[in-house]
Coordinates of C-alpha atoms in Angstrom, one line a residue:
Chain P
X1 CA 192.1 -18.6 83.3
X2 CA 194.9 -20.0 85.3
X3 CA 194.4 -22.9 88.1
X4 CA 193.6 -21.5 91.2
X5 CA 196.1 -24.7 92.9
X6 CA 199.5 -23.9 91.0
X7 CA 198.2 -20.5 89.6
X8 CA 201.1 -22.4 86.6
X9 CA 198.9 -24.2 84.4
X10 CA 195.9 -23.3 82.8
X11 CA 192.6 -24.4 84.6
X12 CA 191.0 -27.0 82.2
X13 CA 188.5 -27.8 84.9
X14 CA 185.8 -26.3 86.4
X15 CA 183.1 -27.1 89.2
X16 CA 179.9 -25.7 90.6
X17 CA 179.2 -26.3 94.3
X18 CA 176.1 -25.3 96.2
X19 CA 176.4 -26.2 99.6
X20 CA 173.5 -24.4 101.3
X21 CA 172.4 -22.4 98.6
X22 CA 176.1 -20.6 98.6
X23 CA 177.4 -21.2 95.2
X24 CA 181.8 -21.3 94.8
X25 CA 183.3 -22.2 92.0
X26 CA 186.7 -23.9 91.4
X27 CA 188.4 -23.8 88.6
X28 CA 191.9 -25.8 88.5
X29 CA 193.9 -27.8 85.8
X30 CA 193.8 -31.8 85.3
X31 CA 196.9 -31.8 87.3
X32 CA 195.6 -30.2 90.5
X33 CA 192.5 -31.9 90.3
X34 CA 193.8 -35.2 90.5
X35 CA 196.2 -34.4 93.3
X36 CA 194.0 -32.4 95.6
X37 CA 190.6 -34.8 95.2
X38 CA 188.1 -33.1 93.2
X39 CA 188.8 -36.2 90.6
X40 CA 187.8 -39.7 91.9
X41 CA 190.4 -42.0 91.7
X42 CA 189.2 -44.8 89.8
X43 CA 186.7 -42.9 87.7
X44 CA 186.8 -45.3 85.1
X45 CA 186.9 -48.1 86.8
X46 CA 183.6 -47.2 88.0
X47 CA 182.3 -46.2 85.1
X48 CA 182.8 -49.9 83.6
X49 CA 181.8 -51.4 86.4
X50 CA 178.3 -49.5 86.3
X51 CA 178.1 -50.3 83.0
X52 CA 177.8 -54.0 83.7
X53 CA 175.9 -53.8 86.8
X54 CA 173.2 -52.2 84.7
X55 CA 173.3 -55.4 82.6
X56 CA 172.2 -57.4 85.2
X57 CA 169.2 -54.7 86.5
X58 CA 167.9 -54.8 83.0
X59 CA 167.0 -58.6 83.6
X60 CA 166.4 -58.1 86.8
X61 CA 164.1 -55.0 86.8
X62 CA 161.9 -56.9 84.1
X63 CA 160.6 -59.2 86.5
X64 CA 160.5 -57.3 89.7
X65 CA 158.0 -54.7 88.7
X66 CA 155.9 -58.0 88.6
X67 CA 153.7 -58.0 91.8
X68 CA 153.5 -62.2 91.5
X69 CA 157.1 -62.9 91.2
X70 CA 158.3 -61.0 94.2
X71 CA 158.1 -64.4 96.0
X72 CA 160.0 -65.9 93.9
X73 CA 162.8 -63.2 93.9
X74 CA 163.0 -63.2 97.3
X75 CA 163.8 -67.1 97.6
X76 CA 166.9 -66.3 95.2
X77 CA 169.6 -66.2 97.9
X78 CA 172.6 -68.2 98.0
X79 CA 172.9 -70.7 100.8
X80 CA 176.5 -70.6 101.2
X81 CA 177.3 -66.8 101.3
X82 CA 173.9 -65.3 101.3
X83 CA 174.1 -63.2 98.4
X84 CA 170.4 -62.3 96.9
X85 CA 169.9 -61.8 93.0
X86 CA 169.4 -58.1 93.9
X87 CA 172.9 -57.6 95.4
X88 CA 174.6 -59.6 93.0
X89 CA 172.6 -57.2 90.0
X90 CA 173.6 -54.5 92.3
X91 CA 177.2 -55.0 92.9
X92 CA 177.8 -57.1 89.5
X93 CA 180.1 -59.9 92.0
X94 CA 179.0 -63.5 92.6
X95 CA 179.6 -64.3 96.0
X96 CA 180.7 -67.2 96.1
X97 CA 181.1 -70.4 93.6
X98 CA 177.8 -71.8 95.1
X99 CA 176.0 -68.4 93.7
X100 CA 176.4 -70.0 90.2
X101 CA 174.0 -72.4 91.2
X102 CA 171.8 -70.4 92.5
X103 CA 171.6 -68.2 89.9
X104 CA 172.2 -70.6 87.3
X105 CA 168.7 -70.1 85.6
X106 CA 169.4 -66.2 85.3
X107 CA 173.6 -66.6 83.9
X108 CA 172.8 -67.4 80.6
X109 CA 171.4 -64.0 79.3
X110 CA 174.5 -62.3 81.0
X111 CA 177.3 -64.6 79.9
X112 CA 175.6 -64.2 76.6
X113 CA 176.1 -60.5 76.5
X114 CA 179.4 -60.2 78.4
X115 CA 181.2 -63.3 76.1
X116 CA 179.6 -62.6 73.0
X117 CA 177.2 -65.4 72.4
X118 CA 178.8 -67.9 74.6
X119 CA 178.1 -69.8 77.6
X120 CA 179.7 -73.0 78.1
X121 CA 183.6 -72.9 79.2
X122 CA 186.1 -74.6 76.6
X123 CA 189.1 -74.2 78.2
X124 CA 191.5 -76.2 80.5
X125 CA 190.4 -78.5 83.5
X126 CA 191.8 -78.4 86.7
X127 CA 194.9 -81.6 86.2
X128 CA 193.7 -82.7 89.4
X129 CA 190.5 -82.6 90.4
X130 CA 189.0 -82.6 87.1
X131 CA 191.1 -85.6 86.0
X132 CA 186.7 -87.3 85.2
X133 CA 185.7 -84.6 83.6
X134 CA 188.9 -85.0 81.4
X135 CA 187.8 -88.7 80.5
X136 CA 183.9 -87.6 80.7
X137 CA 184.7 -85.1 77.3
X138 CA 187.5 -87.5 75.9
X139 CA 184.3 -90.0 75.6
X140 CA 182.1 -87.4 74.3
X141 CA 185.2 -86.6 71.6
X142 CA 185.5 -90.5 71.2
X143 CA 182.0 -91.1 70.2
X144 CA 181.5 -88.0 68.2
X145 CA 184.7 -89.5 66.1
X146 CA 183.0 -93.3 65.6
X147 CA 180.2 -91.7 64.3
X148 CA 181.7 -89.9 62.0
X149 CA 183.9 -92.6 60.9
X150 CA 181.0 -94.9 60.5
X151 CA 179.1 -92.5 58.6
X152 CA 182.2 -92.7 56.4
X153 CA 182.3 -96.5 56.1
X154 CA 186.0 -96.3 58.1
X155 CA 185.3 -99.5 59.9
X156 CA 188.9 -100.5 60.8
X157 CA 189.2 -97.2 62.4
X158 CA 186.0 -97.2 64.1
X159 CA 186.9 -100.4 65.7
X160 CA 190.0 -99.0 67.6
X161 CA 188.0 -95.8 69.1
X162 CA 185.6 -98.3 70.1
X163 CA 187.5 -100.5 71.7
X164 CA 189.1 -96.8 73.3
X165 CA 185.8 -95.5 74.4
X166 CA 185.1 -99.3 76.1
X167 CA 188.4 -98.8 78.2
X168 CA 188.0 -95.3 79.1
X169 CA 184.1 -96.4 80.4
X170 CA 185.5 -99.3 82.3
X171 CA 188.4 -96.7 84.2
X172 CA 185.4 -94.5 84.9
X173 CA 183.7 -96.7 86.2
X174 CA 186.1 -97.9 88.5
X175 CA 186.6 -94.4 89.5
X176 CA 183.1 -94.3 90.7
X177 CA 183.5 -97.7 92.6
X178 CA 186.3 -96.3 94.4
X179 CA 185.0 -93.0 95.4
X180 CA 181.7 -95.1 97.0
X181 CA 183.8 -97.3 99.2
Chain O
X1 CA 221.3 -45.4 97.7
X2 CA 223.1 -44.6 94.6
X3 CA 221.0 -44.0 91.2
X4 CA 223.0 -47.5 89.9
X5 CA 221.9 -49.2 92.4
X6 CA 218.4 -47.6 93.1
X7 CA 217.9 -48.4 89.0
X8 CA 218.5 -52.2 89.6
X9 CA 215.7 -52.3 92.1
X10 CA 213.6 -50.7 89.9
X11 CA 213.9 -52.5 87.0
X12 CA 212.5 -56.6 87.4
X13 CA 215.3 -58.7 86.4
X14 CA 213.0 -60.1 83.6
X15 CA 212.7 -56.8 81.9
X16 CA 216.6 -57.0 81.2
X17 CA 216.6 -59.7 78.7
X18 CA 215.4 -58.2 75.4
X19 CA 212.8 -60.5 74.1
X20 CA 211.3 -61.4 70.4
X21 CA 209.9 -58.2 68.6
X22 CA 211.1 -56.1 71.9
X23 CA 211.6 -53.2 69.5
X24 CA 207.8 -52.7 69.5
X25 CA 206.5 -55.5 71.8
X26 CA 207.7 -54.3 75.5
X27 CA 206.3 -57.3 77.3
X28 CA 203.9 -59.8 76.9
X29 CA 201.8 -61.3 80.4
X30 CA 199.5 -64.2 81.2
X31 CA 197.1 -63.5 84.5
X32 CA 194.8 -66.5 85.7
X33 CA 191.9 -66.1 88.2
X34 CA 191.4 -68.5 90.3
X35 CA 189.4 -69.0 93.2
X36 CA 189.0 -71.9 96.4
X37 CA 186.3 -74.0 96.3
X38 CA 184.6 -73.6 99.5
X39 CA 185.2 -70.4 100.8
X40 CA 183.5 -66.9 99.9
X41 CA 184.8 -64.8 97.4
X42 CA 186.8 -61.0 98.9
X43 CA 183.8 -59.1 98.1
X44 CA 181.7 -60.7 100.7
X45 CA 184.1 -62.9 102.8
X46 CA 184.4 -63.0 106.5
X47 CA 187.8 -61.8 107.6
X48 CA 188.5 -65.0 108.9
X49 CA 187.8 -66.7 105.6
X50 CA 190.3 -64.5 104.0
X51 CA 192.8 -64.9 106.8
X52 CA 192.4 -68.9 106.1
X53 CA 193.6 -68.1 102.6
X54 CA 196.4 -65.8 103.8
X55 CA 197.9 -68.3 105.8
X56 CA 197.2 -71.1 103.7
X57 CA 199.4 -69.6 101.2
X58 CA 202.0 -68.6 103.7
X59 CA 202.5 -71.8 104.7
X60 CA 202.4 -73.9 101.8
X61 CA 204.2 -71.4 99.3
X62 CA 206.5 -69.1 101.3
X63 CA 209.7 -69.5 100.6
X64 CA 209.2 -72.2 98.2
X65 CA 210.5 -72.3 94.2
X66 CA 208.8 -74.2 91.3
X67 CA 210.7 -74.2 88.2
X68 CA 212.9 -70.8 87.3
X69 CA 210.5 -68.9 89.4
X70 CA 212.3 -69.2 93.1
X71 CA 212.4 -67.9 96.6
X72 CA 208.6 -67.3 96.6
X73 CA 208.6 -64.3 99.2
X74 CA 204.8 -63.1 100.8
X75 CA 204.4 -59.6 101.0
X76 CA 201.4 -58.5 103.1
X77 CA 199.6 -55.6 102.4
X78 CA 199.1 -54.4 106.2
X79 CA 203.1 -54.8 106.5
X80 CA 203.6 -51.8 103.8
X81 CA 203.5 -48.1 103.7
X82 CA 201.7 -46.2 101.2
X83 CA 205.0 -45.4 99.0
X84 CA 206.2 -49.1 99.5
X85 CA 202.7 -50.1 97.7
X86 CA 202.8 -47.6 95.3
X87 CA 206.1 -49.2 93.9
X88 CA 204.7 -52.6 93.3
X89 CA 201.7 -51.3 91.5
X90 CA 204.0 -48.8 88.9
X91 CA 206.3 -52.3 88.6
X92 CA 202.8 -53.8 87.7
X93 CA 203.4 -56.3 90.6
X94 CA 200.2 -55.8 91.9
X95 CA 196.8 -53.7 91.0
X96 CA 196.1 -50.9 92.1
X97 CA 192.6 -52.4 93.9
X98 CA 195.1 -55.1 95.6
X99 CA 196.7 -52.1 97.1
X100 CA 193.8 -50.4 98.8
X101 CA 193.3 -53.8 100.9
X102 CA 195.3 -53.3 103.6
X103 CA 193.9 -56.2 105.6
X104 CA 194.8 -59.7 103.9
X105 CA 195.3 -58.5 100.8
X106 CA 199.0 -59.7 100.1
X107 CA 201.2 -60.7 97.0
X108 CA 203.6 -64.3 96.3
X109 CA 206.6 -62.8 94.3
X110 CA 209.3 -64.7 92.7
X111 CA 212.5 -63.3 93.3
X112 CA 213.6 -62.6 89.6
X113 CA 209.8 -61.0 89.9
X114 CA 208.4 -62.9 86.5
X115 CA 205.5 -64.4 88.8
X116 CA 203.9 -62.3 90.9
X117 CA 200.7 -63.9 92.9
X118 CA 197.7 -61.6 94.0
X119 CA 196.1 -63.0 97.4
X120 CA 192.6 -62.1 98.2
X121 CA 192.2 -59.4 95.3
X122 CA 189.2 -59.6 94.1
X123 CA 189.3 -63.5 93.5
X124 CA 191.7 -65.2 96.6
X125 CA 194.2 -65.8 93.6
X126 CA 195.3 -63.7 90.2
X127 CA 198.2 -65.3 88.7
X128 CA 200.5 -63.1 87.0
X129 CA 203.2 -64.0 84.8
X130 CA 205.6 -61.8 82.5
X131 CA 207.9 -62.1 79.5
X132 CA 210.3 -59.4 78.0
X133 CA 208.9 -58.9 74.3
X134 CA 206.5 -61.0 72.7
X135 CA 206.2 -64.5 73.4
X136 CA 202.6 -65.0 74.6
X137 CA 202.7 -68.4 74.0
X138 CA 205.8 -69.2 76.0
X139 CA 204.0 -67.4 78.7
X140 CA 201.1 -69.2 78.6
X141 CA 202.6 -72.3 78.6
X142 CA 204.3 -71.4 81.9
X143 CA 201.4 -70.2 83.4
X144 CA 199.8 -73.7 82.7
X145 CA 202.6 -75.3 85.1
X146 CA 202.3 -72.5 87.9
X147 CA 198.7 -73.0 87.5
X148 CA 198.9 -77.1 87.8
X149 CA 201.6 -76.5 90.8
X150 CA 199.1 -74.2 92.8
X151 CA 196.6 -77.2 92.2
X152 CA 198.3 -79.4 93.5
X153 CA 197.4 -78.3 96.9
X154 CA 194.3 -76.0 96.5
X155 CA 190.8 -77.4 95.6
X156 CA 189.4 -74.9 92.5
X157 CA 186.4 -73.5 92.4
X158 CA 185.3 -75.0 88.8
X159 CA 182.1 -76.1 87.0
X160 CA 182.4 -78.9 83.9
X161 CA 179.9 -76.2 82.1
X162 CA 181.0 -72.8 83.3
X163 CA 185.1 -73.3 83.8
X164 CA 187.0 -71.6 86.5
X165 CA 184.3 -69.6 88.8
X166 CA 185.4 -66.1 89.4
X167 CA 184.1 -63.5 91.3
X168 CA 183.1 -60.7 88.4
X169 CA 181.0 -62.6 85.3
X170 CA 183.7 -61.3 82.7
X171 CA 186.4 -63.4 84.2
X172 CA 184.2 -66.5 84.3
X173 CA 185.7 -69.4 82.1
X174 CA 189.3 -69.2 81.4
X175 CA 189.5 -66.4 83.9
X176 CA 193.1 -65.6 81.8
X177 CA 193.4 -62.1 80.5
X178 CA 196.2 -62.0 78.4
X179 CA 198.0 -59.1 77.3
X180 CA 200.9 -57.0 75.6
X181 CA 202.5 -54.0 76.0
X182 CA 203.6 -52.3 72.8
X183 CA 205.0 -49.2 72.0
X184 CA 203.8 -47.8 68.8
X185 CA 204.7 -44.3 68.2
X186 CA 204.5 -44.0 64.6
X187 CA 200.9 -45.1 64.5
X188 CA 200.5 -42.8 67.0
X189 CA 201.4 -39.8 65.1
X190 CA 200.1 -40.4 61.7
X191 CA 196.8 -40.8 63.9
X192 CA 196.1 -44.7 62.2
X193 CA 196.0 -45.9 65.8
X194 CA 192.8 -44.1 66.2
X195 CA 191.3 -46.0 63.1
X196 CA 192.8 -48.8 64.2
X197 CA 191.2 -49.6 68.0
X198 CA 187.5 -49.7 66.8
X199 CA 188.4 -52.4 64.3
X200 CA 190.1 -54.4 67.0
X201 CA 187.4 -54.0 69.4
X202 CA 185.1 -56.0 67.1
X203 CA 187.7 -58.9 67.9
X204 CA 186.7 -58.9 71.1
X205 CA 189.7 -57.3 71.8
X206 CA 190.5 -54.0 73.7
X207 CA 193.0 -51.4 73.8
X208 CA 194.2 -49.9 76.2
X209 CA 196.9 -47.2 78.0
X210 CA 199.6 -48.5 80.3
X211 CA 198.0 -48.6 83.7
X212 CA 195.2 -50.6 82.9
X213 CA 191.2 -49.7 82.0
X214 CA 190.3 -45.8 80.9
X215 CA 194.1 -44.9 81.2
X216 CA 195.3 -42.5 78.5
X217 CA 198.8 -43.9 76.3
X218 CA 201.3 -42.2 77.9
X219 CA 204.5 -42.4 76.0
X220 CA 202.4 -44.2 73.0
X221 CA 202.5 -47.1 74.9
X222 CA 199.3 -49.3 74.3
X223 CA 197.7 -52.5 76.3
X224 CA 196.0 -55.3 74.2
X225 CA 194.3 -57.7 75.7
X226 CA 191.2 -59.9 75.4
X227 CA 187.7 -59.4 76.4
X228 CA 186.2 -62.5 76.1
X229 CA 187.0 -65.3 78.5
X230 CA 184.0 -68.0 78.1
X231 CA 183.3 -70.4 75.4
X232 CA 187.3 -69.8 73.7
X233 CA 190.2 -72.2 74.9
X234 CA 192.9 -70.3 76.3
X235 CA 195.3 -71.1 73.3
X236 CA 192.5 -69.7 70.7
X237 CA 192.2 -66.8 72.8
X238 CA 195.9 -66.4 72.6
X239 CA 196.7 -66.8 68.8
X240 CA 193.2 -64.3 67.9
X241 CA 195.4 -61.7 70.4
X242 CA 198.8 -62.9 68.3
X243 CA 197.7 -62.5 64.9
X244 CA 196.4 -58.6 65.8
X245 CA 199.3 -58.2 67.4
X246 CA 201.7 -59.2 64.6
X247 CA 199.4 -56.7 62.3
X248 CA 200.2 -54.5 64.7
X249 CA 204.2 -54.9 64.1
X250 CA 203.7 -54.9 60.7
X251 CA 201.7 -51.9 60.5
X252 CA 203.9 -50.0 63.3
X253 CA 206.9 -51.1 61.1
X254 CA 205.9 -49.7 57.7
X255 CA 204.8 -46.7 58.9
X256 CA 208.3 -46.2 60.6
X257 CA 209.5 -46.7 57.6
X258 CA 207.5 -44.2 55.8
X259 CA 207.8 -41.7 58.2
X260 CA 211.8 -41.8 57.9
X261 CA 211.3 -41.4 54.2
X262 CA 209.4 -38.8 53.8
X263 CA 210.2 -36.5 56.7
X264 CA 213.7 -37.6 57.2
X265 CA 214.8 -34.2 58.8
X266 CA 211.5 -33.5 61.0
X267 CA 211.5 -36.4 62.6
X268 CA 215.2 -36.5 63.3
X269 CA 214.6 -32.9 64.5
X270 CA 211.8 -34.5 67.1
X271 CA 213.5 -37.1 68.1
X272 CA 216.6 -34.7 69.0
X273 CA 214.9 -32.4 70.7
X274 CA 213.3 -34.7 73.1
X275 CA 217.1 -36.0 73.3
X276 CA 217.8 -32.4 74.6
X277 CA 215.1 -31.8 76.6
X278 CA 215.8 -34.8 78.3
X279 CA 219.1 -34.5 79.3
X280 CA 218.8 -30.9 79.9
X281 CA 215.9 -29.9 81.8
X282 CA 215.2 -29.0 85.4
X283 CA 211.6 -29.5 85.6
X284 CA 209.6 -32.0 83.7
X285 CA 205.9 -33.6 84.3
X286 CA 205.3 -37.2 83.7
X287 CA 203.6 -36.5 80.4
X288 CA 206.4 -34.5 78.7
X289 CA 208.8 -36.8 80.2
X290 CA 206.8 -40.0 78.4
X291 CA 206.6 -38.3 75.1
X292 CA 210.0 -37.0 75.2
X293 CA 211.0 -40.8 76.7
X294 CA 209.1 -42.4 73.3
X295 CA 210.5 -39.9 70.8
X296 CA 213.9 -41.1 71.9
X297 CA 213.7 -44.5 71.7
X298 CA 211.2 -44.5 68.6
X299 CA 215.2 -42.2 67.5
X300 CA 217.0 -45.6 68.3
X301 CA 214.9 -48.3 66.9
X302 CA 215.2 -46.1 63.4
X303 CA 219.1 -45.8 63.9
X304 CA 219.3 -41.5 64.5
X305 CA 220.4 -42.3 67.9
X306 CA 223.2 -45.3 68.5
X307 CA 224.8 -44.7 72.0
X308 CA 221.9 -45.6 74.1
X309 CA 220.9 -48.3 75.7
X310 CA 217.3 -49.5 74.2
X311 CA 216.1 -50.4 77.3
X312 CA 216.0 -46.5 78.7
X313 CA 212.2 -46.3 77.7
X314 CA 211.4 -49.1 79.8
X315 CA 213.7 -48.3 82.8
X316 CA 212.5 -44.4 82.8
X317 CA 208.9 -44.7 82.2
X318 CA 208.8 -46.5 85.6
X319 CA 211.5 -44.6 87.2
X320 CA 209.5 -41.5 87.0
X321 CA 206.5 -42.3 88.5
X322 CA 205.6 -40.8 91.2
X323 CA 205.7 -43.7 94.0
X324 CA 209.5 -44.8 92.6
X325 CA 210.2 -40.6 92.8
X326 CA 209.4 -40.6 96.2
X327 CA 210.7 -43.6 97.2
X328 CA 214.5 -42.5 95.8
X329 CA 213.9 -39.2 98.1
X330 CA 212.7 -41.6 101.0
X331 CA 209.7 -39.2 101.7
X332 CA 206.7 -37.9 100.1
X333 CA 207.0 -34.7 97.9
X334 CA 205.1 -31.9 96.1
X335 CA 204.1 -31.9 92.9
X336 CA 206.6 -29.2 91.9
X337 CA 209.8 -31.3 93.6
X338 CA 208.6 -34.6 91.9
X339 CA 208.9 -32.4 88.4
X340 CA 212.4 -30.9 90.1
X341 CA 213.6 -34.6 90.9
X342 CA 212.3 -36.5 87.6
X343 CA 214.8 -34.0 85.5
X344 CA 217.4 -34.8 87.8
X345 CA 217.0 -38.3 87.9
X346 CA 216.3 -38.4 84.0
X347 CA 219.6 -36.5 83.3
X348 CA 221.6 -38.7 85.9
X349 CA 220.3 -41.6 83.9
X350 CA 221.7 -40.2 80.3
X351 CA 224.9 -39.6 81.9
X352 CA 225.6 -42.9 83.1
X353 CA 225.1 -43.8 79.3
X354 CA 228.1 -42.0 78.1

């Protein structure tokens, strides 16, 4: 059968629609399909997308179909952009960065499934704003190292990261000083 | 416009230099998602808000140049016609879904076109930067400085426990997809590709044709990039996607190798066919043209073909797109005359080679 567009190609393609009971039938190659609309355009992208909104109804359905925690459902809306759980499990968007707070309690299961296991960002820091944090996780790195070092009777070493960990607290907390004035 | 000078605005200056590995690695690109702090994300934003991020960028980045990546120029969305738009998605520019925005959807584009910066996508920034061949790394690293130079002015949306907050939960963390182009025709025709792409899926990988998610591989040209964006460091992320990648190149390599070996005469015979089709036909879809493109430059990587440039592939694959066919003829066409005009531009191009 040939496609009824470019009567060239062969037609690969074929629909049924019933609009009022009156059946027609089209029958066109990839080609034609594409160009004259009876293929969406982003198809796929829709498919994926549908894919990972139905993540999130999964762990939302489970607790709608719960008369009692309806409530509770309905107080889950963002402040800032006034997104609701439901939308976001609808659409599969946060709203805005204040929805990760909101729905902080919920994120783990999804992060969990979308990152494989993982929840917690290891990655870089903003230079400038996140200058604390930088110092917050080189203490955490710091003390993590003087046990270890203890552990292993390296007491020379230990010394030094302690005396880095002590100047790193003091910056911090002159940091904090400043930002309260 | 002459085809000479209608080639050099088709093809990015960065796509000129020939890169590491550029005989199967076609490009390698670093894209960051970022978002501002304290203002809705596209999918739910006031006009206004978005219009605050327009202009913010306009004045604060137009214009300006940061490193090797100068004369920043803003190109608006609303201030295009549908052709004009079409070109800068088949450049990979900008995404298809940036197009569709006509409001203030716009793009920052360095003028040797390595950066390109997507404005109110679906974050209110996706940083894009290219390299010819493979050098992830390199591009990452540049990325970093682009990244830290936006910062400078724009207050992140970030969380100490969740990273950079994006608008879709697979973006969240590093918000970096990073990916490479590769052209790998031999796997492609002793079918190992196909046993390959499951195996690399399980690296939290994916594989992909060369417009993006669910496209087929035209022209056995494949997209690798990585899935995961949460819990890995960007430069962990990058060297998992580097050591499939140099499999990759090893495999595509050998089995070049064997295939000129043991069918020394059939593939030569492909490879010149596609030659001749190429330089002789008057009508030729996009899909014939890609495979016919990839046989001939698979024919100059293995040394059957030595008088062409090796860049063609590259140059013709994006030449022959729709938007760029229509754009040459300066109005929109039929089906039938964009087949007419590809052979005609495809056979202009191979004479300007001789």
């Amino acid at each position: 059968m040939e496609c009824q567009e470019c009567h060239e190609r062969p037609a690969t393609l074929h629909f049924s629609k019933i609009v009022n009971g009156n059946k027609t039938e089209v029958h066109v190659c990839e080609y034609c399909a594409k160009e004259k609309g009876y293929m969406g355009y982003d198809d796929e992208a829709y498919s994926l997308h549908n894919l990972l909104s139905g993540l999130f109804k999964f762990e939302s359905t489970g607790f709608s179909d719960q008369q009692a925690n309806i409530p509770a459902q309905q107080e889950l809306q963002c402040p800032k952009c006034g997104m609701n759980y439901q939308e976001f499990a609808r659409v599969g968007k946060f709203g805005c960065a204040q929805c990760y707070q909101t729905f902080s309690d919920k994120l783990n299961p999804i992060f969990r499934r979308v990152h494989s296991g993982n929840t917690n960002h290891h990655g870089k820091i903003p230079t400038r704003i996140g200058s604390s944090i930088h110092q917050k996780k080189q203490l955490f790195e710091y003390r993590e190292q003087l046990k270890q070092l203890i552990s292993n009777e390296e007491f020379e070493q230990a010394a030094k990261v302690r005396d880095h960990i002590r100047q790193l607290e003091q910056d911090l907390h002159h940091d904090r000083d400043g930002e309260e004035e | 416009m002459t085809l000479q000078q209608f080639m050099n605005e088709a093809i990015s200056p960065w796509m000129k230099e020939q890169g590491p590995d550029s005989d199967i690695v076609m490009s390698s690109r670093i894209r960051l998602a970022r978002n501002f702090e304290q203002i809705p994300f596209p999918i739910i934003a006031e006009s206004d808000d978005l219009e605050k991020v327009l202009t913010f960028i306009h004045n604060e980045y137009e214009n300006k140049s940061f490193s090797t990546y100068n004369d920043l120029a803003l190109v608006k969305m609303r201030e295009l016609k549908p052709i004009e738009k079409r070109v800068l998605v088949e450049k990979h520019l900008i995404s298809p879904h940036l197009a569709e925005n006509d409001q203030e959807a716009a793009a920052l584009i360095s003028k040797n076109e390595q950066v390109s910066v997507m404005v109110n996508e679906e974050d209110h920034i996706r940083i894009q930067l290219y390299f010819p061949g493979f050098q992830l790394e390199k591009a990452l690293e540049q990325a970093f400085t682009f990244d830290d130079w936006l910062e400078e002015k724009i207050n992140y949306a970030f969380d100490e426990n969740r990273g950079y907050l994006t608008s879709c939960p697979t973006n969240v963390g590093t918000g970096m997809r990073a990916s490479v182009m590769m052209h790998l025709p031999a796997l492609a025709l002793t079918q190992k590709i196909n046993r390959m792409i499951p195996a690399i899926s399980q690296l939290g990988l994916v594989v992909r044709g060369i417009y993006g998610e669910g496209s087929e591989a035209i022209g056995n040209i494949f997209q690798i990039s990585n899935q995961i964006t949460l819990g890995k460091s960007e430069h962990d992320i990058v060297q998992d996607l580097q050591s499939v990648v140099n499999q990759l190149i090893n495999q595509e390599r050998k089995a070049r190798q064997l295939l000129v070996e043991q069918s020394e005469t059939e593939l030569e015979d492909r490879v010149f066919r596609s030659y001749g089709i190429l330089q002789h036909s008057r009508i030729i879809e996009s899909k014939e043209a890609a495979k016919c493109l990839s046989d001939v430059r698979l024919g100059i990587d293995v040394g059957y073909i030595e008088d062409i440039s090796k860049s063609i592939l590259n140059e013709l694959m994006i030449l022959s797109q729709p938007g760029f066919l229509q754009h040459y003829a300066q109005k929109s066409l039929s089906p039938k005359e964009r087949d007419i005009l590809r052979a005609s531009l495809i056979r202009e191009r191979f004479k300007l080679e001789n």
